[in-house]
């Protein structure tokens, strides 16, 4: 009886242990791991099928599982610094535990793995974008004229602009996209702000990332833009936006917004406009930046 009780208790405890699977999302990363003899898989599609089977089994058993992005280059560097053999299942497990604590993860909630892969990649891109933008702002240093921290000033300015954009928006759910062109690549941030009982409630993490990317655009004066779409029951969606300028935003005309949405970015071909959508000029934000005599 006592032995059975111990087995039952251990089984219950097993169900309360959360797990993480380090996932190789594409063929390139999968091929890199095939160099290790301890890595048992030969085919990426077969590998993904087995991963999905494990996820479903754990879900049926009541176990919670998250997926983390397994990067072979980061794994190799991790093993080098930790003095581990990279051709070892134990080393892969330790690396997975590390990225679960510090890297992007998404929870498995019973959805098909094919639907979960883009979410994991998007989460990784979001985190990399935020880390790059944050590092960039910190590296700007102080203003040569007044000594003010340039990155901090740009972030404060971006926060003020975002607050004004949300405050002046028409009622409804808001979807904002900010893009900043530059090296090494274009930075893109997305923010959703739902209208709950007449109050705007943006996602706090998205708002931080969005503000940071906007601050990079303001600080550098790099080409970029900010577009917002509002949706409310019984009305047409409204779309309007701004160009990024050094320390500020320049309103786009309704025609410019229409052209941007109805032109294929890759080919330049015209795209039919969406039905039930109004392309408009943005509302007046009702604020001014610092005087032209001293702009960072």
GROMACS .gro file of C-alpha atoms in nm:
model
  296
    1UNK     CA    1   0.000   0.000   0.000
    2UNK     CA    2   0.280   0.239   0.092
    3UNK     CA    3   0.461   0.169  -0.236
    4UNK     CA    4   0.143   0.244  -0.434
    5UNK     CA    5   0.095   0.567  -0.240
    6UNK     CA    6   0.450   0.677  -0.324
    7UNK     CA    7   0.397   0.605  -0.694
    8UNK     CA    8   0.069   0.800  -0.691
    9UNK     CA    9   0.227   1.098  -0.519
   10UNK     CA   10   0.518   1.101  -0.761
   11UNK     CA   11   0.280   1.084  -1.056
   12UNK     CA   12   0.086   1.383  -0.917
   13UNK     CA   13   0.410   1.574  -0.865
   14UNK     CA   14   0.522   1.493  -1.219
   15UNK     CA   15   0.211   1.663  -1.353
   16UNK     CA   16   0.302   1.981  -1.165
   17UNK     CA   17   0.645   2.014  -1.326
   18UNK     CA   18   0.654   2.263  -1.612
   19UNK     CA   19   0.873   2.174  -1.908
   20UNK     CA   20   1.042   2.351  -2.198
   21UNK     CA   21   1.131   2.215  -2.541
   22UNK     CA   22   1.405   2.388  -2.738
   23UNK     CA   23   1.271   2.389  -3.092
   24UNK     CA   24   1.463   2.395  -3.420
   25UNK     CA   25   1.217   2.592  -3.631
   26UNK     CA   26   1.380   2.573  -3.975
   27UNK     CA   27   1.580   2.342  -4.198
   28UNK     CA   28   1.901   2.546  -4.168
   29UNK     CA   29   1.917   2.516  -3.791
   30UNK     CA   30   1.812   2.151  -3.808
   31UNK     CA   31   2.098   2.068  -4.048
   32UNK     CA   32   2.345   2.237  -3.814
   33UNK     CA   33   2.243   2.004  -3.529
   34UNK     CA   34   2.278   1.693  -3.745
   35UNK     CA   35   2.656   1.725  -3.713
   36UNK     CA   36   2.622   1.589  -3.358
   37UNK     CA   37   2.605   1.209  -3.335
   38UNK     CA   38   2.387   1.231  -3.025
   39UNK     CA   39   2.119   1.415  -3.221
   40UNK     CA   40   1.889   1.135  -3.334
   41UNK     CA   41   1.686   1.289  -3.616
   42UNK     CA   42   1.762   1.287  -3.989
   43UNK     CA   43   1.457   1.469  -4.127
   44UNK     CA   44   1.315   1.802  -4.012
   45UNK     CA   45   0.953   1.715  -4.092
   46UNK     CA   46   0.982   1.390  -3.892
   47UNK     CA   47   1.143   1.582  -3.607
   48UNK     CA   48   0.852   1.829  -3.595
   49UNK     CA   49   0.597   1.544  -3.596
   50UNK     CA   50   0.766   1.385  -3.293
   51UNK     CA   51   0.783   1.719  -3.114
   52UNK     CA   52   0.410   1.768  -3.169
   53UNK     CA   53   0.338   1.415  -3.044
   54UNK     CA   54   0.533   1.487  -2.723
   55UNK     CA   55   0.345   1.814  -2.676
   56UNK     CA   56   0.009   1.642  -2.714
   57UNK     CA   57   0.103   1.364  -2.473
   58UNK     CA   58   0.217   1.611  -2.207
   59UNK     CA   59  -0.103   1.813  -2.254
   60UNK     CA   60  -0.317   1.502  -2.209
   61UNK     CA   61  -0.126   1.427  -1.889
   62UNK     CA   62  -0.200   1.774  -1.758
   63UNK     CA   63   0.158   1.903  -1.793
   64UNK     CA   64   0.236   2.259  -1.902
   65UNK     CA   65   0.496   2.299  -2.178
   66UNK     CA   66   0.658   2.603  -2.336
   67UNK     CA   67   0.857   2.621  -2.656
   68UNK     CA   68   1.185   2.809  -2.683
   69UNK     CA   69   1.384   2.893  -2.995
   70UNK     CA   70   1.692   2.667  -3.014
   71UNK     CA   71   1.973   2.846  -3.199
   72UNK     CA   72   2.267   2.615  -3.288
   73UNK     CA   73   2.521   2.899  -3.294
   74UNK     CA   74   2.415   3.023  -2.952
   75UNK     CA   75   2.421   2.663  -2.830
   76UNK     CA   76   2.778   2.614  -2.951
   77UNK     CA   77   2.887   2.936  -2.780
   78UNK     CA   78   2.705   2.836  -2.460
   79UNK     CA   79   2.889   2.502  -2.451
   80UNK     CA   80   3.224   2.670  -2.518
   81UNK     CA   81   3.183   2.916  -2.231
   82UNK     CA   82   3.049   2.653  -1.991
   83UNK     CA   83   3.310   2.392  -2.084
   84UNK     CA   84   3.045   2.144  -2.199
   85UNK     CA   85   3.053   1.882  -2.471
   86UNK     CA   86   2.810   2.007  -2.739
   87UNK     CA   87   2.757   1.650  -2.863
   88UNK     CA   88   2.557   1.559  -2.555
   89UNK     CA   89   2.188   1.540  -2.469
   90UNK     CA   90   2.266   1.671  -2.122
   91UNK     CA   91   2.431   1.981  -2.268
   92UNK     CA   92   2.128   2.044  -2.489
   93UNK     CA   93   1.903   2.013  -2.186
   94UNK     CA   94   2.111   2.266  -1.991
   95UNK     CA   95   2.104   2.509  -2.284
   96UNK     CA   96   1.727   2.470  -2.316
   97UNK     CA   97   1.688   2.553  -1.946
   98UNK     CA   98   1.903   2.863  -2.002
   99UNK     CA   99   1.705   2.994  -2.299
  100UNK     CA  100   1.378   2.918  -2.118
  101UNK     CA  101   1.485   3.162  -1.848
  102UNK     CA  102   1.630   3.436  -2.068
  103UNK     CA  103   1.500   3.392  -2.423
  104UNK     CA  104   1.167   3.411  -2.605
  105UNK     CA  105   0.914   3.138  -2.528
  106UNK     CA  106   0.553   3.063  -2.617
  107UNK     CA  107   0.316   2.829  -2.431
  108UNK     CA  108   0.169   2.520  -2.591
  109UNK     CA  109  -0.210   2.529  -2.551
  110UNK     CA  110  -0.316   2.247  -2.781
  111UNK     CA  111  -0.284   2.436  -3.110
  112UNK     CA  112  -0.117   2.273  -3.414
  113UNK     CA  113   0.259   2.310  -3.409
  114UNK     CA  114   0.244   2.469  -3.755
  115UNK     CA  115   0.042   2.754  -3.601
  116UNK     CA  116   0.280   2.788  -3.309
  117UNK     CA  117   0.604   2.814  -3.508
  118UNK     CA  118   0.535   3.164  -3.650
  119UNK     CA  119   0.443   3.286  -3.301
  120UNK     CA  120   0.774   3.163  -3.164
  121UNK     CA  121   0.972   3.325  -3.446
  122UNK     CA  122   0.777   3.651  -3.406
  123UNK     CA  123   0.848   3.649  -3.033
  124UNK     CA  124   1.219   3.601  -3.101
  125UNK     CA  125   1.220   3.889  -3.351
  126UNK     CA  126   1.036   4.111  -3.102
  127UNK     CA  127   1.288   4.043  -2.829
  128UNK     CA  128   1.587   4.092  -3.060
  129UNK     CA  129   1.438   4.421  -3.186
  130UNK     CA  130   1.381   4.550  -2.835
  131UNK     CA  131   1.729   4.447  -2.718
  132UNK     CA  132   1.894   4.613  -3.018
  133UNK     CA  133   1.690   4.933  -2.981
  134UNK     CA  134   1.758   4.952  -2.607
  135UNK     CA  135   2.132   4.900  -2.655
  136UNK     CA  136   2.134   5.164  -2.928
  137UNK     CA  137   1.965   5.424  -2.707
  138UNK     CA  138   2.198   5.354  -2.416
  139UNK     CA  139   2.497   5.394  -2.647
  140UNK     CA  140   2.399   5.743  -2.763
  141UNK     CA  141   2.551   5.899  -2.452
  142UNK     CA  142   2.510   6.262  -2.341
  143UNK     CA  143   2.429   6.566  -2.554
  144UNK     CA  144   2.745   6.760  -2.637
  145UNK     CA  145   2.565   7.090  -2.574
  146UNK     CA  146   2.366   7.033  -2.255
  147UNK     CA  147   2.482   6.698  -2.120
  148UNK     CA  148   2.134   6.544  -2.122
  149UNK     CA  149   2.118   6.170  -2.186
  150UNK     CA  150   2.018   6.145  -2.552
  151UNK     CA  151   1.864   5.800  -2.531
  152UNK     CA  152   1.662   5.890  -2.225
  153UNK     CA  153   1.541   6.213  -2.383
  154UNK     CA  154   1.435   6.030  -2.700
  155UNK     CA  155   1.249   5.768  -2.496
  156UNK     CA  156   1.068   6.036  -2.295
  157UNK     CA  157   0.973   6.215  -2.616
  158UNK     CA  158   0.848   5.890  -2.772
  159UNK     CA  159   0.639   5.818  -2.461
  160UNK     CA  160   0.479   6.162  -2.483
  161UNK     CA  161   0.397   6.120  -2.851
  162UNK     CA  162   0.248   5.774  -2.799
  163UNK     CA  163   0.030   5.905  -2.517
  164UNK     CA  164  -0.097   6.189  -2.738
  165UNK     CA  165  -0.164   5.951  -3.028
  166UNK     CA  166  -0.376   5.726  -2.807
  167UNK     CA  167  -0.550   6.018  -2.637
  168UNK     CA  168  -0.652   6.182  -2.965
  169UNK     CA  169  -0.760   5.861  -3.139
  170UNK     CA  170  -1.129   5.797  -3.208
  171UNK     CA  171  -1.307   5.538  -2.992
  172UNK     CA  172  -1.231   5.174  -3.069
  173UNK     CA  173  -0.955   4.917  -3.064
  174UNK     CA  174  -0.622   5.052  -3.192
  175UNK     CA  175  -0.352   4.871  -3.389
  176UNK     CA  176  -0.028   5.067  -3.433
  177UNK     CA  177   0.280   4.984  -3.637
  178UNK     CA  178   0.608   5.176  -3.619
  179UNK     CA  179   0.894   5.110  -3.861
  180UNK     CA  180   1.242   5.265  -3.861
  181UNK     CA  181   1.478   5.207  -4.153
  182UNK     CA  182   1.847   5.172  -4.085
  183UNK     CA  183   2.143   4.944  -4.032
  184UNK     CA  184   2.161   4.652  -3.993
  185UNK     CA  185   1.793   4.620  -4.081
  186UNK     CA  186   1.453   4.785  -4.046
  187UNK     CA  187   1.311   4.787  -3.694
  188UNK     CA  188   0.939   4.717  -3.662
  189UNK     CA  189   0.721   4.733  -3.351
  190UNK     CA  190   0.350   4.661  -3.313
  191UNK     CA  191   0.114   4.778  -3.040
  192UNK     CA  192  -0.244   4.669  -2.972
  193UNK     CA  193  -0.454   4.891  -2.750
  194UNK     CA  194  -0.805   4.763  -2.680
  195UNK     CA  195  -1.097   4.986  -2.593
  196UNK     CA  196  -1.241   4.849  -2.270
  197UNK     CA  197  -1.548   5.037  -2.144
  198UNK     CA  198  -1.422   5.357  -2.306
  199UNK     CA  199  -1.069   5.325  -2.167
  200UNK     CA  200  -0.760   5.246  -2.373
  201UNK     CA  201  -0.562   4.953  -2.238
  202UNK     CA  202  -0.241   4.883  -2.432
  203UNK     CA  203  -0.034   4.575  -2.364
  204UNK     CA  204   0.245   4.695  -2.132
  205UNK     CA  205   0.521   4.487  -2.291
  206UNK     CA  206   0.420   4.590  -2.642
  207UNK     CA  207   0.401   4.954  -2.532
  208UNK     CA  208   0.758   4.941  -2.396
  209UNK     CA  209   0.890   4.782  -2.714
  210UNK     CA  210   0.695   5.023  -2.935
  211UNK     CA  211   0.817   5.328  -2.745
  212UNK     CA  212   1.178   5.209  -2.763
  213UNK     CA  213   1.167   5.161  -3.141
  214UNK     CA  214   0.993   5.496  -3.187
  215UNK     CA  215   1.263   5.658  -2.972
  216UNK     CA  216   1.535   5.520  -3.202
  217UNK     CA  217   1.360   5.680  -3.499
  218UNK     CA  218   1.326   6.013  -3.322
  219UNK     CA  219   1.686   6.010  -3.203
  220UNK     CA  220   1.836   5.927  -3.542
  221UNK     CA  221   1.598   6.099  -3.781
  222UNK     CA  222   1.605   5.777  -3.987
  223UNK     CA  223   1.336   5.724  -4.251
  224UNK     CA  224   1.033   5.565  -4.093
  225UNK     CA  225   0.667   5.591  -4.021
  226UNK     CA  226   0.391   5.526  -3.773
  227UNK     CA  227   0.046   5.407  -3.881
  228UNK     CA  228  -0.263   5.346  -3.671
  229UNK     CA  229  -0.584   5.160  -3.749
  230UNK     CA  230  -0.888   5.197  -3.527
  231UNK     CA  231  -1.183   4.958  -3.528
  232UNK     CA  232  -1.519   5.003  -3.358
  233UNK     CA  233  -1.855   4.823  -3.401
  234UNK     CA  234  -2.091   4.985  -3.650
  235UNK     CA  235  -1.830   5.214  -3.810
  236UNK     CA  236  -1.570   5.194  -4.084
  237UNK     CA  237  -1.213   5.127  -3.977
  238UNK     CA  238  -0.998   5.439  -3.984
  239UNK     CA  239  -0.634   5.443  -4.094
  240UNK     CA  240  -0.394   5.734  -4.063
  241UNK     CA  241  -0.030   5.795  -3.987
  242UNK     CA  242   0.284   6.004  -3.968
  243UNK     CA  243   0.637   6.019  -4.105
  244UNK     CA  244   0.913   6.003  -3.848
  245UNK     CA  245   1.122   6.315  -3.823
  246UNK     CA  246   1.405   6.408  -3.589
  247UNK     CA  247   1.232   6.450  -3.253
  248UNK     CA  248   0.883   6.458  -3.402
  249UNK     CA  249   0.614   6.329  -3.634
  250UNK     CA  250   0.489   6.475  -3.962
  251UNK     CA  251   0.125   6.397  -4.052
  252UNK     CA  252   0.058   6.199  -4.369
  253UNK     CA  253  -0.219   6.318  -4.596
  254UNK     CA  254  -0.517   6.091  -4.661
  255UNK     CA  255  -0.386   6.038  -5.013
  256UNK     CA  256  -0.044   5.933  -4.887
  257UNK     CA  257  -0.199   5.684  -4.647
  258UNK     CA  258  -0.417   5.548  -4.927
  259UNK     CA  259  -0.115   5.512  -5.157
  260UNK     CA  260   0.085   5.334  -4.887
  261UNK     CA  261  -0.189   5.081  -4.819
  262UNK     CA  262  -0.284   5.026  -5.181
  263UNK     CA  263   0.064   4.970  -5.323
  264UNK     CA  264   0.252   4.642  -5.302
  265UNK     CA  265   0.580   4.718  -5.122
  266UNK     CA  266   0.776   4.457  -5.317
  267UNK     CA  267   0.646   4.500  -5.672
  268UNK     CA  268   0.502   4.852  -5.667
  269UNK     CA  269   0.178   4.721  -5.816
  270UNK     CA  270  -0.154   4.869  -5.711
  271UNK     CA  271  -0.366   4.677  -5.460
  272UNK     CA  272  -0.745   4.722  -5.446
  273UNK     CA  273  -0.846   4.925  -5.139
  274UNK     CA  274  -1.023   4.745  -4.857
  275UNK     CA  275  -1.396   4.787  -4.832
  276UNK     CA  276  -1.525   4.950  -4.516
  277UNK     CA  277  -1.202   5.142  -4.454
  278UNK     CA  278  -1.153   5.519  -4.440
  279UNK     CA  279  -0.806   5.661  -4.511
  280UNK     CA  280  -0.771   5.991  -4.326
  281UNK     CA  281  -0.536   6.259  -4.205
  282UNK     CA  282  -0.440   6.214  -3.839
  283UNK     CA  283  -0.586   6.436  -3.568
  284UNK     CA  284  -0.380   6.725  -3.437
  285UNK     CA  285  -0.165   6.596  -3.152
  286UNK     CA  286  -0.181   6.940  -2.994
  287UNK     CA  287   0.176   6.956  -2.875
  288UNK     CA  288   0.509   7.101  -2.977
  289UNK     CA  289   0.861   6.971  -2.936
  290UNK     CA  290   1.158   7.171  -2.808
  291UNK     CA  291   1.259   7.488  -2.986
  292UNK     CA  292   1.459   7.449  -3.310
  293UNK     CA  293   1.749   7.624  -3.141
  294UNK     CA  294   1.829   7.309  -2.942
  295UNK     CA  295   1.711   6.973  -3.067
  296UNK     CA  296   1.912   6.666  -2.984
   0.00000   0.00000   0.00000
